[in-house]
PDB file of C-alpha atoms and ligand atoms in Angstrom:
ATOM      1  CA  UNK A   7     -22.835  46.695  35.845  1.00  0.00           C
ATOM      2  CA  UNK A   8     -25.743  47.088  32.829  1.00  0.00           C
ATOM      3  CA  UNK A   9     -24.988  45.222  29.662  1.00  0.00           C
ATOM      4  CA  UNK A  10     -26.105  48.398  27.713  1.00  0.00           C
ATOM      5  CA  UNK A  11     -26.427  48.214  24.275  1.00  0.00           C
ATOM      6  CA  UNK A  12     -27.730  51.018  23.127  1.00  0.00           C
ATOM      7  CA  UNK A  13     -31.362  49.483  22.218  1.00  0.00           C
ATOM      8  CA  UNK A  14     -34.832  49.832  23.711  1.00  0.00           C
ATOM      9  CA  UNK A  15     -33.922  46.395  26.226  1.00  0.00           C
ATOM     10  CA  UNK A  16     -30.892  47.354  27.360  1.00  0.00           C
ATOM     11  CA  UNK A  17     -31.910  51.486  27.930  1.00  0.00           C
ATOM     12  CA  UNK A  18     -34.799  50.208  30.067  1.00  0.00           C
ATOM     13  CA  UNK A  19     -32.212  48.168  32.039  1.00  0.00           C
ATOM     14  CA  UNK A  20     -29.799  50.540  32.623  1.00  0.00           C
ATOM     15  CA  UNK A  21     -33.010  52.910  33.591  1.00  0.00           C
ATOM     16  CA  UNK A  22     -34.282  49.901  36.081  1.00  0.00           C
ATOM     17  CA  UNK A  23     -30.377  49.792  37.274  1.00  0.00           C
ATOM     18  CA  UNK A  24     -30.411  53.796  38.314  1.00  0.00           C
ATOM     19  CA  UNK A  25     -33.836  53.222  39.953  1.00  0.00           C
ATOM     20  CA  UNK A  26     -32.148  50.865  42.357  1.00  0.00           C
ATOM     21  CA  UNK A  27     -28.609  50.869  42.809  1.00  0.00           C
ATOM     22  CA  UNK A  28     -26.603  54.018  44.470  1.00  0.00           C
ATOM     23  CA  UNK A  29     -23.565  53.319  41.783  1.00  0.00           C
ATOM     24  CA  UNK A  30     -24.386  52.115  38.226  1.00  0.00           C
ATOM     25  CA  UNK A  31     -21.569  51.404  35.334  1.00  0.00           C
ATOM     26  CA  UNK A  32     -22.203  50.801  31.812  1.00  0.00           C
ATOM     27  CA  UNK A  33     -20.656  47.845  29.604  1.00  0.00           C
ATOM     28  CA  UNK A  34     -20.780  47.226  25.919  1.00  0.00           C
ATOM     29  CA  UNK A  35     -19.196  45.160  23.255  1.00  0.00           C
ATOM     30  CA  UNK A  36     -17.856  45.684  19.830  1.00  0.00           C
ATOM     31  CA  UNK A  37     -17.853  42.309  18.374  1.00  0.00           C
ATOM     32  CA  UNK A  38     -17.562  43.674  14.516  1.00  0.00           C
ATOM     33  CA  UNK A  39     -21.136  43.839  14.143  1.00  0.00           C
ATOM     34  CA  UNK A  40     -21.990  45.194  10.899  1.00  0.00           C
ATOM     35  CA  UNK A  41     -23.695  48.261  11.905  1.00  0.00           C
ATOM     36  CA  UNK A  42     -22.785  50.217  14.368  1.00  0.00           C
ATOM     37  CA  UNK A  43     -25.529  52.829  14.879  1.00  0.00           C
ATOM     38  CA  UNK A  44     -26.584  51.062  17.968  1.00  0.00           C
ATOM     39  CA  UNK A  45     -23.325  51.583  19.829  1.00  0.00           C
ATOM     40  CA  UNK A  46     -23.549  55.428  18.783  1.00  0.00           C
ATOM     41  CA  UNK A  47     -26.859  55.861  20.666  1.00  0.00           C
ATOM     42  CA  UNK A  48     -25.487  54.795  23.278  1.00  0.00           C
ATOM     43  CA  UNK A  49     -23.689  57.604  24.093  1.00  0.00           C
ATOM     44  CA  UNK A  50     -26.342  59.815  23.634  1.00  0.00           C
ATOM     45  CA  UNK A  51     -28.810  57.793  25.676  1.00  0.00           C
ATOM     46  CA  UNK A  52     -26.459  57.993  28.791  1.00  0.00           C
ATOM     47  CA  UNK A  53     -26.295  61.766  28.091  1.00  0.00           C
ATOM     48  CA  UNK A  54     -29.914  61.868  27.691  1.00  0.00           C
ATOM     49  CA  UNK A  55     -30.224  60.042  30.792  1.00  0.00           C
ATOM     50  CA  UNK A  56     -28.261  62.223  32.555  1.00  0.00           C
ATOM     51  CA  UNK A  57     -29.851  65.536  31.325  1.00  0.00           C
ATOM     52  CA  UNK A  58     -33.735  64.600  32.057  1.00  0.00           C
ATOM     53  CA  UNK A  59     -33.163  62.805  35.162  1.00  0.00           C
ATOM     54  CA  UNK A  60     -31.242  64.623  37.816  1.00  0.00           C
ATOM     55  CA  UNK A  61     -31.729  62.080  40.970  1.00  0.00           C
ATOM     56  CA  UNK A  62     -29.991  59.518  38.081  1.00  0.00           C
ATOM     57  CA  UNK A  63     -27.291  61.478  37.285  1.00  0.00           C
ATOM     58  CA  UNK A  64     -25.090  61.040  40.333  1.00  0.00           C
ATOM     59  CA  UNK A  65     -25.537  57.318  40.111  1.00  0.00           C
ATOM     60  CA  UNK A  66     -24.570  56.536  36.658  1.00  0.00           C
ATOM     61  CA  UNK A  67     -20.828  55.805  36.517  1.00  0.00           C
ATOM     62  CA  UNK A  68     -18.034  54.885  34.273  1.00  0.00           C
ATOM     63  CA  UNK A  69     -18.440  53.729  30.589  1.00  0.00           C
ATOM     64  CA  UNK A  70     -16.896  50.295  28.957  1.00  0.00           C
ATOM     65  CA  UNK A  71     -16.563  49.329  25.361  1.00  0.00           C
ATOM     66  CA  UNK A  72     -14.901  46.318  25.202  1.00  0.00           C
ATOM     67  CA  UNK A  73     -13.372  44.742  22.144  1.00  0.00           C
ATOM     68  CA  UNK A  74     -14.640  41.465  21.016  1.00  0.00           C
ATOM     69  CA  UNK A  75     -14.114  41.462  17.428  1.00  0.00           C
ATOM     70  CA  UNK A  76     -12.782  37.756  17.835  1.00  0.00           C
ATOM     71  CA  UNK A  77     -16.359  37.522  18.376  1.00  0.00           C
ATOM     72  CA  UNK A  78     -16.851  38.764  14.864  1.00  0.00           C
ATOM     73  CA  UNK A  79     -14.398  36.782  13.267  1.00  0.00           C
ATOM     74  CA  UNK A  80     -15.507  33.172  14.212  1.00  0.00           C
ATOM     75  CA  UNK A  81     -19.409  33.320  13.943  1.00  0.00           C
ATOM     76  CA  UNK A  82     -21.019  33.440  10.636  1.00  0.00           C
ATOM     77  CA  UNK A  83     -24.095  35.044  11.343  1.00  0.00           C
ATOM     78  CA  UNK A  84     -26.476  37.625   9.129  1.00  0.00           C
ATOM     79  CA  UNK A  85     -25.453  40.388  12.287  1.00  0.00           C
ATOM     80  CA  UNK A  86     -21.498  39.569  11.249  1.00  0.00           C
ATOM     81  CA  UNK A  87     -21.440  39.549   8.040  1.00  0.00           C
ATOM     82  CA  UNK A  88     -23.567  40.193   4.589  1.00  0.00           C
ATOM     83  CA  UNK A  89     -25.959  37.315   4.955  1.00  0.00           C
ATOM     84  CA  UNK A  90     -29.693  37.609   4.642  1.00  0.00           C
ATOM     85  CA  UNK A  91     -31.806  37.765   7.969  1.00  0.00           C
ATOM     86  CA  UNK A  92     -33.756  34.535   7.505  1.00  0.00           C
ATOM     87  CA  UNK A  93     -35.192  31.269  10.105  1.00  0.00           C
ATOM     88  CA  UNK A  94     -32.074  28.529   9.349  1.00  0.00           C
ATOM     89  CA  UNK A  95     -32.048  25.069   8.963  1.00  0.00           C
ATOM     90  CA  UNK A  96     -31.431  24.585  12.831  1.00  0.00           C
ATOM     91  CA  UNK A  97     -34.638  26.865  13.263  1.00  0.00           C
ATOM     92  CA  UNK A  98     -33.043  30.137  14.398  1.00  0.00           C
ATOM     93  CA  UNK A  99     -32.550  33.156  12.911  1.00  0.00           C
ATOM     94  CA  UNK A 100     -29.717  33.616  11.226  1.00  0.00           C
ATOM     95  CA  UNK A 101     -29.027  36.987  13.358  1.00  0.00           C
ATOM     96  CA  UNK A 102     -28.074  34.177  16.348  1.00  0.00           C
ATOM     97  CA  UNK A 103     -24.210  34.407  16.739  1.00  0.00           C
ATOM     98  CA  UNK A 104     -23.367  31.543  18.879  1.00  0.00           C
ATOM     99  CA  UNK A 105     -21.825  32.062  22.685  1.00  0.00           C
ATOM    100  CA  UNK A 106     -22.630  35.713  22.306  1.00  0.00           C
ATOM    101  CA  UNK A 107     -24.210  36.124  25.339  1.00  0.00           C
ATOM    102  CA  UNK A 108     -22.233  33.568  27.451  1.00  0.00           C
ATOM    103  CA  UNK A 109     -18.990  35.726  26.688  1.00  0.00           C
ATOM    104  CA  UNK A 110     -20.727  38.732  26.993  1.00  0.00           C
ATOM    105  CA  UNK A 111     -21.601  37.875  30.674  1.00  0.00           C
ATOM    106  CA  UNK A 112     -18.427  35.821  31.342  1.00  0.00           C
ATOM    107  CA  UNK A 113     -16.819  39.717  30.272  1.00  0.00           C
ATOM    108  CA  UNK A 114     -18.797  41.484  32.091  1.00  0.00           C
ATOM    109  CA  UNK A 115     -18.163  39.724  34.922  1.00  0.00           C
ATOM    110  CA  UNK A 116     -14.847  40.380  34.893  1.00  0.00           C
ATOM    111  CA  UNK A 117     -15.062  43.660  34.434  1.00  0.00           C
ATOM    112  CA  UNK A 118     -17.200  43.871  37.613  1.00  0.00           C
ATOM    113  CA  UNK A 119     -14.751  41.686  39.700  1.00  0.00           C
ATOM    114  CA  UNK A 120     -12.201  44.587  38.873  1.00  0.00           C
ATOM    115  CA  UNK A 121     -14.926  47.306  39.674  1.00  0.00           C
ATOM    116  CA  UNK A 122     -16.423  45.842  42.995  1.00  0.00           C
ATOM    117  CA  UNK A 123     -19.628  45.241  41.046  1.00  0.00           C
ATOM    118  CA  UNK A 124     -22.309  42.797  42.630  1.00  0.00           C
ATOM    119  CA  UNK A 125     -24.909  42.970  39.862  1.00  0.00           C
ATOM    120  CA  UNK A 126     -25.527  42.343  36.652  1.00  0.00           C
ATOM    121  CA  UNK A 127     -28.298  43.455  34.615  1.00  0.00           C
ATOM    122  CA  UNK A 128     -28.582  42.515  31.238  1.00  0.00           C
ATOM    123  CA  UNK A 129     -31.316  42.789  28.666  1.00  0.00           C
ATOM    124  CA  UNK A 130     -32.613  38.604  28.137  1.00  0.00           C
ATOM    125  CA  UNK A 131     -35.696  37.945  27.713  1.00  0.00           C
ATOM    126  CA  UNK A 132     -37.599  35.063  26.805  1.00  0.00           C
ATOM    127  CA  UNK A 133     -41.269  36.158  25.882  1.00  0.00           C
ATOM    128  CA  UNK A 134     -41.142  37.761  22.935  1.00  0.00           C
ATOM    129  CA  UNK A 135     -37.764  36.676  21.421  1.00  0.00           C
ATOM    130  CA  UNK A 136     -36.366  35.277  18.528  1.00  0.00           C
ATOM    131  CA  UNK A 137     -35.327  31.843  20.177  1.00  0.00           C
ATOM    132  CA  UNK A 138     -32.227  32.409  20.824  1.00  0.00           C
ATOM    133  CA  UNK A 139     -31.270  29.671  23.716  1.00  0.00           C
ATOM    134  CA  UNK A 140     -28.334  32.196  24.817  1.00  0.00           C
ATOM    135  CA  UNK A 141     -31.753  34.420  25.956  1.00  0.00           C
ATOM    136  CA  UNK A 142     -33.581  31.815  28.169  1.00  0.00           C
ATOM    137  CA  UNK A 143     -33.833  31.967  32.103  1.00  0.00           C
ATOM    138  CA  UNK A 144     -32.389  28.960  32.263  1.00  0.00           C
ATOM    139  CA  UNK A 145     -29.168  29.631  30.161  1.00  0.00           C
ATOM    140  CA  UNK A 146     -28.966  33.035  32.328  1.00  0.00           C
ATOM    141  CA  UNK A 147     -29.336  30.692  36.072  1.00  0.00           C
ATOM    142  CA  UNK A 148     -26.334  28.568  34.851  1.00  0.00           C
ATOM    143  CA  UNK A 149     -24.431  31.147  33.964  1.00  0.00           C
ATOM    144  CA  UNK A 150     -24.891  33.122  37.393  1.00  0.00           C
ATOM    145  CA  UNK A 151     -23.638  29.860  38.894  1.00  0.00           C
ATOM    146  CA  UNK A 152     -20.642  29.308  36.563  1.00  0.00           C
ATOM    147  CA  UNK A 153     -19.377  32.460  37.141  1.00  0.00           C
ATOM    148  CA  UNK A 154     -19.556  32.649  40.496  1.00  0.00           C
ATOM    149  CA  UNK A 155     -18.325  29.565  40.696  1.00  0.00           C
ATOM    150  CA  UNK A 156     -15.292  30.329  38.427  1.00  0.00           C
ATOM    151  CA  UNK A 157     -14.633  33.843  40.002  1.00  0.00           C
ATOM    152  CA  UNK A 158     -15.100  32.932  44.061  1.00  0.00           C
ATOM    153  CA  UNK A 159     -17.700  35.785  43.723  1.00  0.00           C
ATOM    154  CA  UNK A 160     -21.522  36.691  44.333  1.00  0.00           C
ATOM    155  CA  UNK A 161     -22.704  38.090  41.626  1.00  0.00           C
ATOM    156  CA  UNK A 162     -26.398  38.323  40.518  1.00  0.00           C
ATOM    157  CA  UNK A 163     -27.901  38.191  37.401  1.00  0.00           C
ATOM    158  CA  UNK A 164     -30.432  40.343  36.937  1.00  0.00           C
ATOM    159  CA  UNK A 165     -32.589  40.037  33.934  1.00  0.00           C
ATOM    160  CA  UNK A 166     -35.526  42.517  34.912  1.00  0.00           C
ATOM    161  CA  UNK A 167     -37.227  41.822  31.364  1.00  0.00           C
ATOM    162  CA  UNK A 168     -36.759  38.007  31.198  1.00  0.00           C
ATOM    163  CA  UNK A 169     -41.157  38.223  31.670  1.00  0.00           C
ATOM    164  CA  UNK A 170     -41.794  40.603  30.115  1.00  0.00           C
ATOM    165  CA  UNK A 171     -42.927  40.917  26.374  1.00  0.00           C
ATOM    166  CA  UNK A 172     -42.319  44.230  24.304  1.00  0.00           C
ATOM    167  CA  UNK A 173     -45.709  45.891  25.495  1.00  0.00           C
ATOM    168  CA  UNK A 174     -44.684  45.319  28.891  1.00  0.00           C
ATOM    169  CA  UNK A 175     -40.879  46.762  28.910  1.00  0.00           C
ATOM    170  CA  UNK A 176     -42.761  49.598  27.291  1.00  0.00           C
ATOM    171  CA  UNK A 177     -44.590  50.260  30.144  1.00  0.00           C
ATOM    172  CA  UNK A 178     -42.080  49.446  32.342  1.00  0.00           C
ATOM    173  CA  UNK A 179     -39.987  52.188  31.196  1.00  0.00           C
ATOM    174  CA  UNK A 180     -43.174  54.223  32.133  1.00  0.00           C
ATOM    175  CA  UNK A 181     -43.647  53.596  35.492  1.00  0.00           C
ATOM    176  CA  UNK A 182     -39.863  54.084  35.730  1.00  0.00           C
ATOM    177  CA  UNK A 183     -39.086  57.619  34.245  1.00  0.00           C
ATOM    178  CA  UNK A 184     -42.489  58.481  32.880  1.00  0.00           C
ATOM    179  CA  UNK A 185     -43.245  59.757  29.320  1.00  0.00           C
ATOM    180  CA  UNK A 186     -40.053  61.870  29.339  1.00  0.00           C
ATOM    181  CA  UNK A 187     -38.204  57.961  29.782  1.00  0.00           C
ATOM    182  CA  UNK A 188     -40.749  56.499  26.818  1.00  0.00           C
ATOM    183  CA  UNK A 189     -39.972  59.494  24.425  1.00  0.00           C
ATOM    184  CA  UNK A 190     -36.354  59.418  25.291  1.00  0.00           C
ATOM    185  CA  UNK A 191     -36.642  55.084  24.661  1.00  0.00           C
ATOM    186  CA  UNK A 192     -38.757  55.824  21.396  1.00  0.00           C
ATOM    187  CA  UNK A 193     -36.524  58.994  19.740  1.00  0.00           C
ATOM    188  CA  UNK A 194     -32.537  58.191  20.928  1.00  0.00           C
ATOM    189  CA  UNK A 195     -32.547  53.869  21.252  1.00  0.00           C
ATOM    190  CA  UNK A 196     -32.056  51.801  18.322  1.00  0.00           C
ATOM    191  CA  UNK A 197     -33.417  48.119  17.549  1.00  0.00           C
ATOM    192  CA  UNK A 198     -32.940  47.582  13.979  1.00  0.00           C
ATOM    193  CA  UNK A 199     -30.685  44.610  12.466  1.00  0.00           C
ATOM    194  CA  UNK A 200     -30.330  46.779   9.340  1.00  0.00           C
ATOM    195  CA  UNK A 201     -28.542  49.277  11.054  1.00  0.00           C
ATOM    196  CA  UNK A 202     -31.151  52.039   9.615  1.00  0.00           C
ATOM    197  CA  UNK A 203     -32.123  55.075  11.429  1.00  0.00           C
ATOM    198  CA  UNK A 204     -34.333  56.618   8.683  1.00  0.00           C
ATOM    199  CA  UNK A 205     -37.276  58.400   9.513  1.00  0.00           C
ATOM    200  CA  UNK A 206     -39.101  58.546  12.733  1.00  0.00           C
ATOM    201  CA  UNK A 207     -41.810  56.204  13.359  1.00  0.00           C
ATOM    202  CA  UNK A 208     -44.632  56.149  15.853  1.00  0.00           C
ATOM    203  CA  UNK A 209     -42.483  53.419  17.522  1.00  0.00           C
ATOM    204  CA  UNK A 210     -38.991  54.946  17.108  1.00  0.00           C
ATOM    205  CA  UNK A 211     -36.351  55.156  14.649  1.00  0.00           C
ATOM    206  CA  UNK A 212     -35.455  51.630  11.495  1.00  0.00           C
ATOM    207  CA  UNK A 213     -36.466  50.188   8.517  1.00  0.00           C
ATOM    208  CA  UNK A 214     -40.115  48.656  10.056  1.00  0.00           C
ATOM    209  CA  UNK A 215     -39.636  45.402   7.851  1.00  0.00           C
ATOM    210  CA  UNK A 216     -36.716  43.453   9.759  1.00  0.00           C
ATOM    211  CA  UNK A 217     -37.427  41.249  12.876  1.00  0.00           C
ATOM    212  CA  UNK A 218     -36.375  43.699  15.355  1.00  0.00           C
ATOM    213  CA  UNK A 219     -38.672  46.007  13.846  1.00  0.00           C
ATOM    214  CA  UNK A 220     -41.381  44.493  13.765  1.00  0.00           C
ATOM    215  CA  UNK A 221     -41.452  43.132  17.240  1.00  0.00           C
ATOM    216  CA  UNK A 222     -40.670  46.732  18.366  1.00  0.00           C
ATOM    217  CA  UNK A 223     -43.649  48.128  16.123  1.00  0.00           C
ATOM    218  CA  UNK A 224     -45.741  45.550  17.605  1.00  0.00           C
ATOM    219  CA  UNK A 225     -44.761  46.160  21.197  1.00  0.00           C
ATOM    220  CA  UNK A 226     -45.118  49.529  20.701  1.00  0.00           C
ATOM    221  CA  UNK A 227     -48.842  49.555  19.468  1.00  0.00           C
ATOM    222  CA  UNK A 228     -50.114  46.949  21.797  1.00  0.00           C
ATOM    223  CA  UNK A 229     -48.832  49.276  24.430  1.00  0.00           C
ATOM    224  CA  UNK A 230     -50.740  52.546  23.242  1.00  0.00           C
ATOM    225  CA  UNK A 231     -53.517  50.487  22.507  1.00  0.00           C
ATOM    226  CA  UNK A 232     -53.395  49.337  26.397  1.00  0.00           C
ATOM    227  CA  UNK A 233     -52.972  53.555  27.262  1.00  0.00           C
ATOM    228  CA  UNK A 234     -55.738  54.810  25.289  1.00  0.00           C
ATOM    229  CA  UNK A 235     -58.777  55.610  27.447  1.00  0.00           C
TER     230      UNK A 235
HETATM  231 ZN1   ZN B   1     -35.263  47.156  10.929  1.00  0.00          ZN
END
């Protein structure tokens, strides 16, 4: 069961997922975020997916969307509602929305009690990240244990890019589906916290001034850089 997003993190998991696993499901939440775009690649990456990679296309299953708009309703955060993206008080961005990733997981896992799922993958990463404490290895190890704790189950968390920083997910989608997998990662996933698509960047699709842009634009240059000969 991939947390899958529609982003560049979560497209490389769910590509990681079909590299391994025989039966691979898809899982997503709609929490009232304020732009959508990223949950309409999504669609479009799994039919990407699909269409470029044959020996992939058997494995990848069902699609969830789950509604979380609760989600949306309690937090107060610049992804939820109009707020600037700024650092806060507390010294985190004011994209965090609090318990985001603990419900996403604690819903997910749910989900793949019903479904017979084992696995988990989900997008975390802690070394190039905003801060968020929701994202750490630590938070993720707890939460493997409260769940299966809570659920009589054995489920594994598997954060593939919890190591990795953006250069290195690049290249990991490399060595996983080749350039077809980067170009597909760089021209269908989205990142932005603007919600813009825009024009076309070396880098992919947004506004190249927000957080999430710039980390991706970054990533994405130390990465060629690392290519050229
Ligand atoms: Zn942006």
């Amino acid at each position: 069961m991939v947390l899958f997003s529609g982003g560049q993190d979560s497209t490389t998991c769910l590509a990681w997922a079909l590299d391994r696993f025989a039966a691979v499901e898809t899982v997503a939440f709609d929490y009232g975020q304020r732009h959508r775009v990223e949950l309409a690649c999504r669609e479009r990456v799994r039919a990407e997916l699909v269409r470029r990679f044959p020996g992939w296309a058997a494995r990848l299953g069902e699609d969830h969307l789950l509604d979380l708009g609760v989600l949306g309703r309690i937090s107060d955060t610049a992804l939820t509602r109009e707020a600037a993206i700024a650092l806060g008080e507390n010294g985190l961005p004011t994209t965090f929305v609090p318990g985001r990733n603990l419900v996403f997981l604690a819903f997910a896992a749910a989900l793949a009690y019903r479904r017979d799922a084992r696995h988990l993958v989900a997008g975390m990463c802690e070394t190039d990240f905003s801060g968020y404490p929701d994202c750490r290895d630590d938070t993720m190890k707890a939460m493997q244990v409260a769940l299966n704790l809570g659920m009589e189950r054995r489920f594994v968390v598997e954060t593939p890019l919890m190591w990795l920083d953006k250069a290195e997910t690049w290249e990991l989608a490399e060595r996983l589906g080749g350039a077809d997998l980067v170009e597909l990662v760089r021209t269908e996933t989205h990142s932005c916290y603007l919600g813009e698509r825009g024009q076309l960047h070396e880098w992919g699709h947004g506004c190249g001034a927000c957080p999430a842009c710039e980390l991706r634009a970054k990533g994405w240059r130390r990465y060629r850089a690392a290519a050229a000969p």
